[in-house]
Short mmCIF file of C-alpha atoms in Angstrom, two decimals:
data_model
loop_
_atom_site.label_atom_id
_atom_site.label_comp_id
_atom_site.label_asym_id
_atom_site.label_seq_id
_atom_site.Cartn_x
_atom_site.Cartn_y
_atom_site.Cartn_z
CA MET Y 1 83.91 -92.70 24.34
CA MET Y 2 80.55 -93.33 25.86
CA LYS Y 3 77.86 -90.89 24.56
CA ARG Y 4 75.81 -88.81 27.11
CA ALA Y 5 72.33 -87.34 27.09
CA LEU Y 6 71.02 -84.52 29.21
CA ILE Y 7 67.38 -84.74 30.09
CA SER Y 8 65.53 -82.04 31.84
CA VAL Y 9 61.71 -81.79 31.21
CA PHE Y 10 58.75 -80.25 32.81
CA ASP Y 11 56.37 -82.47 30.87
CA LYS Y 12 57.44 -86.04 31.50
CA THR Y 13 55.10 -87.54 28.69
CA GLY Y 14 57.12 -90.18 26.86
CA ILE Y 15 60.35 -89.56 28.60
CA LEU Y 16 60.66 -92.86 30.36
CA ASP Y 17 60.38 -94.81 27.09
CA LEU Y 18 62.96 -92.53 25.75
CA ALA Y 19 65.32 -92.82 28.58
CA LYS Y 20 65.02 -96.64 28.49
CA PHE Y 21 65.85 -96.61 24.82
CA LEU Y 22 68.82 -94.46 25.35
CA VAL Y 23 70.17 -96.72 28.13
CA SER Y 24 69.69 -99.71 25.86
CA LYS Y 25 72.08 -98.02 23.29
CA ASN Y 26 74.70 -97.63 25.99
CA ILE Y 27 74.06 -93.81 26.27
CA GLU Y 28 74.64 -92.23 29.78
CA ILE Y 29 72.12 -90.02 31.15
CA ILE Y 30 72.57 -86.77 33.12
CA SER Y 31 69.50 -85.04 34.71
CA THR Y 32 68.32 -82.32 36.91
CA GLY Y 33 65.92 -81.69 39.72
CA GLY Y 34 62.43 -83.28 39.35
CA THR Y 35 63.37 -85.21 36.32
CA TYR Y 36 66.37 -86.78 38.07
CA LYS Y 37 64.11 -87.90 40.79
CA TYR Y 38 61.41 -89.21 38.33
CA LEU Y 39 63.99 -91.19 36.35
CA LEU Y 40 65.60 -92.59 39.52
CA GLU Y 41 62.08 -93.55 40.99
CA ASN Y 42 61.47 -95.48 37.74
CA ASN Y 43 64.78 -97.45 37.88
CA ILE Y 44 66.50 -95.45 35.06
CA PRO Y 45 70.42 -95.14 35.82
CA VAL Y 46 70.99 -91.35 35.98
CA ILE Y 47 73.70 -88.97 37.04
CA GLU Y 48 72.68 -85.94 38.86
CA VAL Y 49 73.90 -82.76 36.99
CA SER Y 50 75.52 -81.48 40.27
CA LYS Y 51 77.87 -84.51 40.10
CA ILE Y 52 78.98 -83.06 36.57
CA THR Y 53 79.24 -79.38 37.62
CA LYS Y 54 80.63 -80.25 41.05
CA PHE Y 55 78.28 -77.44 42.19
CA ASP Y 56 75.04 -77.94 44.02
CA GLU Y 57 72.01 -76.17 42.40
CA MET Y 58 71.22 -72.91 44.17
CA LEU Y 59 68.65 -70.12 44.35
CA ASP Y 60 65.62 -72.34 44.63
CA GLY Y 61 66.76 -74.27 41.37
CA ARG Y 62 67.14 -71.10 39.29
CA VAL Y 63 70.84 -72.14 38.76
CA LYS Y 64 71.45 -75.82 37.89
CA THR Y 65 72.96 -76.21 34.41
CA LEU Y 66 74.35 -72.79 33.80
CA HIS Y 67 77.99 -74.06 34.04
CA PRO Y 68 81.06 -74.51 31.81
CA ASN Y 69 80.94 -78.32 32.43
CA ILE Y 70 77.60 -78.48 30.83
CA HIS Y 71 77.76 -75.84 28.14
CA GLY Y 72 81.40 -76.78 27.39
CA GLY Y 73 80.19 -80.31 26.75
CA ILE Y 74 77.36 -79.08 24.43
CA LEU Y 75 79.21 -76.32 22.49
CA ALA Y 76 82.59 -77.77 21.82
CA LEU Y 77 83.15 -78.62 18.10
CA ARG Y 78 84.11 -82.25 17.85
CA ASP Y 79 86.36 -81.67 14.71
CA ASN Y 80 88.11 -78.71 16.29
CA LYS Y 81 91.30 -80.06 17.98
CA LEU Y 82 91.70 -76.81 20.08
CA HIS Y 83 88.04 -77.37 21.51
CA MET Y 84 88.69 -80.91 22.25
CA ASN Y 85 91.98 -80.38 23.97
CA THR Y 86 90.36 -77.67 26.06
CA LEU Y 87 87.71 -80.36 27.25
CA LYS Y 88 90.31 -82.61 28.01
CA GLU Y 89 92.36 -80.17 30.04
CA LYS Y 90 89.33 -79.12 31.91
CA ASN Y 91 88.20 -82.65 32.46
CA ILE Y 92 84.84 -82.07 30.60
CA ASP Y 93 82.95 -84.77 28.85
CA THR Y 94 80.93 -84.22 25.68
CA ILE Y 95 77.13 -84.23 25.80
CA ASP Y 96 75.70 -85.70 22.63
CA TYR Y 97 71.91 -85.42 23.21
CA VAL Y 98 69.91 -82.60 24.82
CA ILE Y 99 66.25 -83.46 25.68
CA VAL Y 100 64.52 -80.39 27.14
CA ASN Y 101 61.09 -78.99 27.31
CA LEU Y 102 60.33 -75.60 28.79
CA TYR Y 103 58.33 -74.37 31.92
CA PRO Y 104 54.74 -73.74 30.67
CA PHE Y 105 54.85 -69.93 30.47
CA PHE Y 106 52.45 -69.98 27.61
CA GLU Y 107 49.87 -71.62 29.82
CA LYS Y 108 50.59 -70.09 33.09
CA VAL Y 109 50.57 -66.55 31.82
CA LYS Y 110 46.97 -66.81 30.98
CA GLU Y 111 46.00 -68.23 34.46
CA ASN Y 112 44.81 -66.07 37.49
CA LEU Y 113 48.27 -65.96 39.12
CA SER Y 114 50.18 -63.10 40.46
CA PHE Y 115 52.74 -61.17 38.52
CA GLU Y 116 55.52 -62.58 40.66
CA ASP Y 117 54.29 -66.24 40.21
CA LYS Y 118 54.08 -65.66 36.44
CA ILE Y 119 57.71 -64.61 36.44
CA GLU Y 120 58.76 -67.90 38.09
CA PHE Y 121 57.34 -69.74 35.00
CA ILE Y 122 60.07 -67.99 32.79
CA ASP Y 123 62.58 -70.70 32.05
CA ILE Y 124 66.13 -69.62 31.67
CA GLY Y 125 68.21 -72.79 31.87
CA GLY Y 126 66.14 -74.59 29.42
CA PRO Y 127 66.23 -72.33 26.58
CA THR Y 128 69.90 -71.65 27.16
CA MET Y 129 70.59 -75.39 26.91
CA LEU Y 130 68.38 -75.75 23.74
CA ARG Y 131 70.10 -72.93 21.96
CA SER Y 132 73.38 -74.16 22.70
CA ALA Y 133 72.61 -77.58 21.51
CA ALA Y 134 70.88 -76.26 18.49
CA LYS Y 135 73.96 -74.13 17.40
CA SER Y 136 75.95 -77.42 17.82
CA PHE Y 137 73.44 -79.56 15.90
CA LYS Y 138 76.13 -81.26 13.72
CA ASP Y 139 77.45 -82.77 16.91
CA VAL Y 140 74.37 -82.67 19.29
CA VAL Y 141 70.92 -84.02 18.84
CA VAL Y 142 68.43 -81.56 20.41
CA LEU Y 143 64.92 -82.61 21.11
CA SER Y 144 62.43 -79.81 22.34
CA ASP Y 145 59.27 -81.55 21.11
CA ILE Y 146 57.85 -84.65 22.57
CA LYS Y 147 56.47 -85.62 19.18
CA ASP Y 148 60.10 -86.16 17.84
CA TYR Y 149 61.01 -88.89 20.39
CA GLU Y 150 59.76 -91.67 18.13
CA LEU Y 151 61.62 -90.20 15.17
CA ILE Y 152 64.99 -90.22 17.02
CA LYS Y 153 64.37 -93.83 18.12
CA THR Y 154 63.57 -94.98 14.64
CA GLU Y 155 66.68 -93.32 12.99
CA ILE Y 156 69.05 -94.69 15.62
CA ASP Y 157 67.60 -98.18 15.34
CA LYS Y 158 67.78 -98.14 11.60
CA ASN Y 159 70.99 -96.29 10.91
CA GLY Y 160 72.84 -96.24 14.38
CA ASP Y 161 72.77 -92.42 14.39
CA VAL Y 162 70.71 -89.45 13.60
CA SER Y 163 70.96 -87.99 10.19
CA PHE Y 164 72.27 -84.41 9.40
CA ASP Y 165 68.97 -83.37 7.86
CA THR Y 166 67.16 -84.43 10.96
CA ARG Y 167 69.62 -82.77 13.15
CA LYS Y 168 69.21 -79.61 11.24
CA MET Y 169 65.33 -79.80 11.42
CA LEU Y 170 65.38 -80.39 15.11
CA ALA Y 171 67.76 -77.43 15.74
CA GLY Y 172 65.44 -75.27 13.55
CA LYS Y 173 62.51 -76.33 15.79
CA VAL Y 174 64.31 -75.15 18.83
CA PHE Y 175 64.86 -71.57 17.57
CA ASN Y 176 61.22 -71.62 16.30
CA LEU Y 177 60.05 -72.55 19.87
CA THR Y 178 62.53 -70.11 21.77
CA SER Y 179 61.74 -67.07 19.58
CA ALA Y 180 58.01 -67.67 20.39
CA TYR Y 181 58.73 -68.24 24.02
CA ASP Y 182 60.90 -65.08 24.14
CA ALA Y 183 58.21 -63.14 22.23
CA ALA Y 184 55.55 -64.09 24.71
CA ILE Y 185 57.69 -62.96 27.59
CA SER Y 186 58.47 -59.71 25.95
CA GLN Y 187 54.76 -59.15 25.34
CA PHE Y 188 54.13 -59.91 29.04
CA LEU Y 189 56.74 -57.58 30.36
CA LEU Y 190 56.57 -54.55 27.90
CA ASP Y 191 53.86 -51.98 28.45
CA GLU Y 192 54.62 -50.16 25.11
CA GLU Y 193 51.67 -50.13 22.79
CA PHE Y 194 53.87 -50.37 19.66
CA PRO Y 195 57.21 -51.60 20.68
CA GLU Y 196 60.49 -51.16 18.58
CA TYR Y 197 60.28 -54.82 17.50
CA LEU Y 198 57.01 -56.68 16.69
CA THR Y 199 57.18 -59.82 18.68
CA ILE Y 200 54.08 -61.96 18.52
CA SER Y 201 53.80 -65.47 19.68
CA TYR Y 202 51.43 -67.86 17.97
CA LYS Y 203 51.38 -71.65 17.73
CA LYS Y 204 50.02 -73.84 14.90
CA ASN Y 205 46.59 -75.08 15.63
CA SER Y 206 45.88 -76.96 12.39
CA LEU Y 207 46.59 -76.97 8.70
CA MET Y 208 43.85 -75.90 6.49
CA ARG Y 209 42.79 -77.93 3.59
CA TYR Y 210 43.76 -74.85 1.46
CA GLY Y 211 43.72 -71.14 1.65
CA GLU Y 212 41.36 -68.84 -0.02
CA ASN Y 213 41.73 -70.80 -3.18
CA SER Y 214 42.61 -74.45 -3.84
CA HIS Y 215 46.16 -73.61 -5.09
CA GLN Y 216 47.05 -71.69 -1.92
CA LYS Y 217 48.49 -73.58 1.22
CA ALA Y 218 47.28 -72.39 4.60
CA ALA Y 219 47.50 -73.06 8.36
CA TYR Y 220 45.75 -71.69 11.42
CA TYR Y 221 47.62 -70.26 14.26
CA ILE Y 222 46.42 -69.30 17.73
CA ASP Y 223 47.73 -66.67 20.13
CA ASN Y 224 49.89 -67.90 22.92
CA MET Y 225 49.40 -64.88 25.07
CA ASN Y 226 45.69 -64.02 24.82
CA ASP Y 227 42.53 -66.06 24.87
CA GLY Y 228 40.09 -65.26 22.09
CA ALA Y 229 36.79 -66.47 20.64
CA MET Y 230 38.37 -68.05 17.65
CA GLN Y 231 40.72 -70.18 19.63
CA ASP Y 232 38.41 -71.50 22.32
CA PHE Y 233 35.35 -72.64 20.22
CA GLU Y 234 34.17 -76.14 20.11
CA GLN Y 235 33.22 -77.84 16.89
CA LEU Y 236 30.29 -80.19 17.58
CA ASN Y 237 29.62 -81.47 14.11
CA GLY Y 238 30.67 -81.31 10.48
CA LYS Y 239 33.75 -81.59 8.29
CA ASP Y 240 36.89 -79.71 9.01
CA LEU Y 241 37.06 -75.87 8.96
CA SER Y 242 38.65 -74.13 6.06
CA PHE Y 243 40.59 -70.94 5.79
CA ASN Y 244 37.57 -69.01 4.64
CA ASN Y 245 35.23 -70.65 7.24
CA VAL Y 246 37.43 -69.19 10.12
CA ARG Y 247 37.61 -65.86 8.63
CA ASP Y 248 33.74 -65.72 8.22
CA MET Y 249 33.05 -67.16 11.60
CA ASP Y 250 35.21 -64.45 13.19
CA LEU Y 251 33.19 -61.78 11.46
CA ALA Y 252 29.86 -63.28 12.09
CA TRP Y 253 30.70 -63.76 15.79
CA LYS Y 254 32.00 -60.25 16.27
CA LEU Y 255 28.95 -58.63 14.66
CA VAL Y 256 26.34 -60.58 16.77
CA SER Y 257 28.44 -59.93 19.99
CA GLU Y 258 27.79 -56.25 19.47
CA PHE Y 259 24.26 -56.74 20.77
CA ASP Y 260 22.58 -57.57 24.11
CA GLU Y 261 19.26 -58.49 22.41
CA ALA Y 262 18.88 -61.83 20.57
CA ALA Y 263 20.95 -61.27 17.31
CA CYS Y 264 21.36 -63.19 14.16
CA CYS Y 265 23.99 -62.58 11.40
CA ALA Y 266 24.36 -64.32 8.01
CA VAL Y 267 27.65 -63.87 6.34
CA LYS Y 268 28.68 -64.69 2.78
CA HIS Y 269 32.26 -64.20 1.32
CA SER Y 270 33.21 -62.32 4.35
CA THR Y 271 30.37 -59.84 4.01
CA PRO Y 272 27.27 -59.64 6.20
CA CYS Y 273 24.33 -60.26 4.03
CA GLY Y 274 21.52 -60.21 6.60
CA VAL Y 275 21.53 -58.95 10.31
CA ALA Y 276 18.67 -58.66 12.62
CA ILE Y 277 17.85 -58.30 16.31
CA ALA Y 278 14.63 -59.38 18.05
CA ASP Y 279 13.21 -60.63 21.38
CA THR Y 280 13.81 -64.38 20.43
CA THR Y 281 16.37 -66.08 18.47
CA LYS Y 282 13.70 -67.60 16.11
CA ARG Y 283 12.50 -64.07 15.18
CA ALA Y 284 16.03 -62.67 14.84
CA TYR Y 285 16.83 -65.48 12.34
CA LYS Y 286 13.54 -65.04 10.43
CA LYS Y 287 14.20 -61.33 10.02
CA ALA Y 288 17.93 -61.93 9.09
CA TYR Y 289 16.96 -64.59 6.50
CA GLU Y 290 14.35 -62.29 4.98
CA SER Y 291 16.92 -59.61 4.65
CA ASP Y 292 18.63 -61.53 1.96
CA SER Y 293 17.19 -65.03 1.33
CA VAL Y 294 19.32 -65.65 -1.73
CA SER Y 295 22.74 -64.84 -0.41
CA ILE Y 296 22.41 -66.75 2.91
CA PHE Y 297 22.39 -70.02 0.83
CA GLY Y 298 25.68 -71.65 1.50
CA GLY Y 299 26.59 -69.14 4.05
CA ILE Y 300 27.50 -68.92 7.85
CA VAL Y 301 24.80 -68.00 10.37
CA ALA Y 302 25.80 -66.73 13.78
CA PHE Y 303 23.72 -66.21 16.95
CA ASN Y 304 24.56 -64.60 20.31
CA LYS Y 305 22.05 -66.53 22.21
CA LYS Y 306 21.45 -70.38 22.83
CA LEU Y 307 20.13 -72.09 19.71
CA ASP Y 308 16.69 -73.81 20.39
CA LEU Y 309 14.82 -76.42 18.38
CA GLU Y 310 12.24 -73.95 16.88
CA THR Y 311 15.08 -72.01 15.33
CA ALA Y 312 16.96 -75.07 14.34
CA LYS Y 313 13.93 -76.36 12.44
CA LEU Y 314 14.15 -73.22 10.33
CA LEU Y 315 17.84 -73.55 9.74
CA ASP Y 316 17.49 -77.29 8.76
CA VAL Y 317 15.47 -76.57 5.67
CA ILE Y 318 18.26 -74.67 3.81
CA PHE Y 319 21.97 -75.39 2.94
CA LEU Y 320 24.43 -73.71 5.37
CA GLU Y 321 28.04 -74.22 5.83
CA ILE Y 322 28.28 -73.22 9.48
CA ILE Y 323 26.15 -72.40 12.40
CA ILE Y 324 27.79 -70.71 15.33
CA ALA Y 325 26.19 -70.04 18.72
CA PRO Y 326 27.15 -69.81 22.51
CA ASP Y 327 25.25 -72.95 23.10
CA PHE Y 328 22.89 -75.47 21.50
CA SER Y 329 19.86 -77.17 23.14
CA LYS Y 330 19.88 -80.92 23.18
CA GLU Y 331 17.00 -81.10 20.67
CA SER Y 332 18.56 -78.64 18.17
CA LEU Y 333 21.81 -80.75 18.20
CA GLU Y 334 19.92 -84.02 17.60
CA LEU Y 335 18.26 -82.34 14.53
CA LEU Y 336 21.02 -80.47 12.98
CA THR Y 337 23.67 -83.25 13.57
CA LYS Y 338 21.86 -85.41 11.04
CA LYS Y 339 23.51 -83.31 8.49
CA LYS Y 340 27.02 -84.74 8.60
CA ASN Y 341 28.78 -81.97 6.84
CA LEU Y 342 27.10 -79.03 8.62
CA ARG Y 343 29.66 -77.53 10.99
CA LEU Y 344 28.21 -76.70 14.31
CA ILE Y 345 30.33 -74.27 16.34
CA LYS Y 346 29.90 -73.59 20.14
CA CYS Y 347 31.49 -70.31 20.96
CA GLY Y 348 31.38 -69.01 24.34
CA LYS Y 349 33.84 -66.06 24.46
CA LYS Y 350 33.29 -62.48 23.47
CA PRO Y 351 35.93 -61.14 20.97
CA SER Y 352 38.82 -59.73 22.93
CA ASP Y 353 41.53 -58.83 20.30
CA LYS Y 354 43.09 -55.45 21.15
CA LYS Y 355 45.19 -55.34 17.96
CA GLU Y 356 44.75 -56.18 14.28
CA PHE Y 357 47.43 -57.16 11.90
CA ILE Y 358 47.31 -56.54 8.16
CA LYS Y 359 50.25 -58.11 6.11
CA VAL Y 360 51.57 -56.08 3.16
CA ASP Y 361 54.45 -57.16 0.89
CA GLY Y 362 57.60 -56.61 2.99
CA GLY Y 363 55.89 -55.42 6.05
CA ILE Y 364 52.94 -55.69 8.51
CA LEU Y 365 50.49 -53.00 9.58
CA VAL Y 366 49.39 -53.02 13.36
CA GLN Y 367 46.41 -50.99 14.67
CA ASP Y 368 43.97 -51.03 17.57
CA SER Y 369 40.92 -53.13 17.11
CA ASN Y 370 37.87 -51.10 16.23
CA THR Y 371 35.88 -51.47 19.50
CA LYS Y 372 34.24 -47.94 19.60
CA LEU Y 373 30.92 -47.12 18.16
CA CYS Y 374 30.81 -43.31 18.40
CA GLU Y 375 32.23 -40.26 20.13
CA ASN Y 376 28.97 -38.61 20.95
CA LEU Y 377 25.83 -38.30 19.02
CA GLU Y 378 24.85 -34.91 17.61
CA ILE Y 379 21.40 -34.06 15.87
CA VAL Y 380 22.34 -31.59 13.15
CA THR Y 381 18.97 -31.20 11.39
CA LYS Y 382 15.71 -29.43 12.31
CA THR Y 383 14.02 -32.78 12.31
CA LYS Y 384 14.78 -35.05 15.08
CA PRO Y 385 14.68 -38.85 15.14
CA SER Y 386 11.87 -40.75 17.17
CA VAL Y 387 12.84 -43.06 20.06
CA GLU Y 388 12.35 -46.09 17.62
CA GLN Y 389 14.53 -44.47 15.03
CA GLU Y 390 17.20 -43.83 17.48
CA LYS Y 391 17.40 -47.59 18.24
CA ASP Y 392 17.56 -48.38 14.59
CA LEU Y 393 20.34 -45.81 14.19
CA LEU Y 394 22.53 -47.55 16.74
CA PHE Y 395 21.58 -50.95 15.29
CA ALA Y 396 22.71 -49.77 11.70
CA LEU Y 397 25.77 -48.15 12.97
CA LYS Y 398 26.92 -51.49 14.71
CA VAL Y 399 26.32 -53.36 11.53
CA VAL Y 400 28.09 -50.77 9.15
CA LYS Y 401 31.21 -51.42 11.16
CA TYR Y 402 31.48 -54.80 9.53
CA ILE Y 403 30.73 -53.81 6.04
CA LYS Y 404 33.57 -53.16 3.58
CA SER Y 405 33.92 -49.42 2.65
CA ASN Y 406 32.43 -47.64 1.13
CA ALA Y 407 29.58 -48.89 3.28
CA ILE Y 408 25.93 -47.91 3.47
CA VAL Y 409 23.37 -49.93 5.55
CA ILE Y 410 19.55 -49.28 5.42
CA VAL Y 411 17.49 -50.85 8.26
CA LYS Y 412 14.01 -50.71 9.68
CA ASP Y 413 12.89 -52.29 13.12
CA GLY Y 414 16.16 -54.00 13.83
CA GLN Y 415 16.53 -55.65 10.41
CA THR Y 416 18.97 -54.88 7.54
CA LEU Y 417 17.01 -54.19 4.35
CA GLY Y 418 19.80 -53.05 2.12
CA ILE Y 419 23.59 -53.36 2.43
CA GLY Y 420 26.04 -51.73 -0.07
CA GLY Y 421 29.64 -52.13 0.46
CA GLY Y 422 32.98 -52.57 -1.11
CA GLU Y 423 32.30 -49.72 -3.66
CA VAL Y 424 34.88 -47.10 -4.73
CA SER Y 425 32.20 -44.46 -4.75
CA ARG Y 426 29.86 -43.81 -1.64
CA ILE Y 427 26.85 -43.04 -4.12
CA TRP Y 428 27.34 -46.55 -5.78
CA ALA Y 429 27.10 -48.17 -2.39
CA ALA Y 430 24.10 -46.12 -1.50
CA GLU Y 431 22.32 -47.06 -4.87
CA LYS Y 432 23.04 -50.77 -4.15
CA ALA Y 433 21.44 -50.50 -0.54
CA VAL Y 434 18.51 -48.52 -1.98
CA GLU Y 435 17.94 -51.02 -4.70
CA ARG Y 436 17.96 -53.98 -2.21
CA ALA Y 437 15.74 -52.13 0.43
CA LYS Y 438 13.07 -51.21 -2.17
CA LYS Y 439 11.66 -54.78 -2.32
CA PHE Y 440 10.41 -54.58 1.19
CA GLY Y 441 8.22 -51.59 0.49
CA LYS Y 442 8.70 -50.07 3.83
CA ASN Y 443 8.60 -46.46 4.86
CA ASP Y 444 10.58 -44.37 7.33
CA LEU Y 445 13.87 -46.21 6.82
CA VAL Y 446 17.10 -45.56 8.70
CA LEU Y 447 20.55 -45.21 6.89
CA ALA Y 448 23.97 -45.53 8.38
CA SER Y 449 27.29 -44.64 6.41
CA ASP Y 450 30.77 -45.69 7.59
CA ALA Y 451 32.31 -42.34 6.50
CA PHE Y 452 31.08 -38.81 5.94
CA PHE Y 453 29.22 -37.56 2.74
CA PRO Y 454 31.55 -35.69 0.42
CA PHE Y 455 28.58 -34.36 -1.43
CA LYS Y 456 24.80 -34.04 -0.87
CA ASP Y 457 24.11 -36.83 -3.60
CA VAL Y 458 23.54 -39.50 -1.21
CA VAL Y 459 20.88 -37.57 0.70
CA GLU Y 460 19.20 -36.58 -2.60
CA LEU Y 461 18.97 -40.38 -3.59
CA VAL Y 462 17.68 -41.61 -0.38
CA ALA Y 463 15.07 -38.71 0.14
CA LYS Y 464 13.38 -40.28 -3.04
CA ASN Y 465 13.47 -43.67 -1.46
CA LYS Y 466 11.64 -43.47 1.86
CA VAL Y 467 14.72 -42.88 4.13
CA SER Y 468 13.83 -40.58 6.92
CA THR Y 469 16.82 -40.78 9.27
CA ILE Y 470 20.59 -40.81 8.68
CA ILE Y 471 23.51 -41.44 10.80
CA GLN Y 472 27.05 -40.61 9.51
CA PRO Y 473 30.38 -39.38 11.05
CA GLY Y 474 30.17 -35.83 9.75
CA GLY Y 475 33.49 -33.92 9.09
CA SER Y 476 33.22 -33.17 5.43
CA LEU Y 477 33.91 -29.60 4.07
CA ARG Y 478 30.52 -29.96 2.49
CA ASP Y 479 28.56 -31.14 5.57
CA GLN Y 480 26.25 -28.12 5.29
CA GLU Y 481 25.14 -29.01 1.92
CA SER Y 482 24.01 -32.57 3.14
CA ILE Y 483 22.38 -30.96 6.32
CA ASP Y 484 20.39 -28.39 4.12
CA GLU Y 485 19.34 -31.30 1.83
CA CYS Y 486 17.95 -33.18 4.84
CA ASP Y 487 16.12 -30.18 6.18
CA LYS Y 488 14.64 -29.62 2.64
CA ASN Y 489 13.26 -33.18 2.86
CA ASN Y 490 12.38 -33.39 6.48
CA ILE Y 491 15.10 -36.04 7.16
CA SER Y 492 16.66 -36.05 10.47
CA MET Y 493 20.61 -36.65 10.47
CA ILE Y 494 22.88 -37.50 13.40
CA PHE Y 495 26.60 -37.09 13.39
CA SER Y 496 28.38 -39.92 15.30
CA LYS Y 497 31.84 -38.22 15.09
CA LEU Y 498 33.52 -41.53 14.57
CA ARG Y 499 34.47 -43.09 11.16
CA HIS Y 500 34.22 -46.79 10.57
CA PHE Y 501 36.33 -47.44 7.42
CA LYS Y 502 36.81 -51.29 6.83
CA HIS Y 503 39.23 -52.06 4.04
#
């Protein structure tokens, strides 16, 4: 019995060569709509699917292959006599190869199309044929990925058929694809913030050299449904990105994107070590560097403005892993690309994630992204902050959002002077921040805390160390003790009414 292949592809890449190969192996080709016309125009002998179904396609092509003469030929078990007798009685021939790729819903859902137009890119017949063929993989070779065309040709040439292991792998790829495809459609149609089933759709962008450590395997996946800064960046120079690089880039870019002024953020081990704002990129970098000139070595530096030559000259004299900016001047690129391993990342999009996912053993936590800064600011002390201190209060609050809890940030004139984070006690975080800020010898410092003060000990500490203004969420049962201690030391304190835990 002559074998048959059903071909129905939106993306025609490589399909002519595959069709010619199949014909050369005496495999009859069935096809639909645009694919049928394309093969016919290129002199490939092909049977239109309507000749098999004995039913013209209808509803603007929505119904072509949804027919027993197609799915019977795919789903029948060849070693089941009842199945084969049924095919014979119904005059249905088997289909041995199914080659299908889907309407580009992943791409079209992101385009500026109407809701109705996007609906039309939901493929029905394609996934149905793929799933049928994948279920029958012992008898049917199913191809959903253009990259597998050569594999099949090689196996048939070498062995005269496709091995069980390859058939099984190809079937697995089908369900991997269709589950992501269905998940994307579900996200598109459902308005529920937290639906009954978590259906997310991501595609592998690249394999990482390794994960956080060399013994851990890792890959990078990007969201099929939403654009985002970390999927649309352009690498202009340097070696491949690592797992840790992407995490650090994400953090640094999110932090500098908080500001309208020229901003610079240096990150080391997923922790900001120096952050500053200024009227120029060069000044912002100098202030960020001075914040912690030790930790920045081997770190990542992000800017929210175009990188110019003068700033590049300063960056060129130290060892950095990554520089990320919305753009680079021609002169800065010429200078920095002389370092062949230095990764230069051009990132033009603002952070846009609406949800965050945290994996735990046996489950996954989902929450809204932390996009708010404060509910409303309330001055709770007798002393009030100056206009300049108010600017620093907001600067410090934006930075403290990105420090691991417990988090304390001390700043002055748009520059971090002391950062304490990741401590199990708030007073320990404050002690670290104070210790680091001391070396600058500045007065009238501003402090931000990610959460309320459970005791007055933080105020007592910083009152002795030149802090004159504090911003914290408030909400502790002992708030009044901290307020009284501020009043005692002529410190102004503002409640932001919003906590910024980062675990």
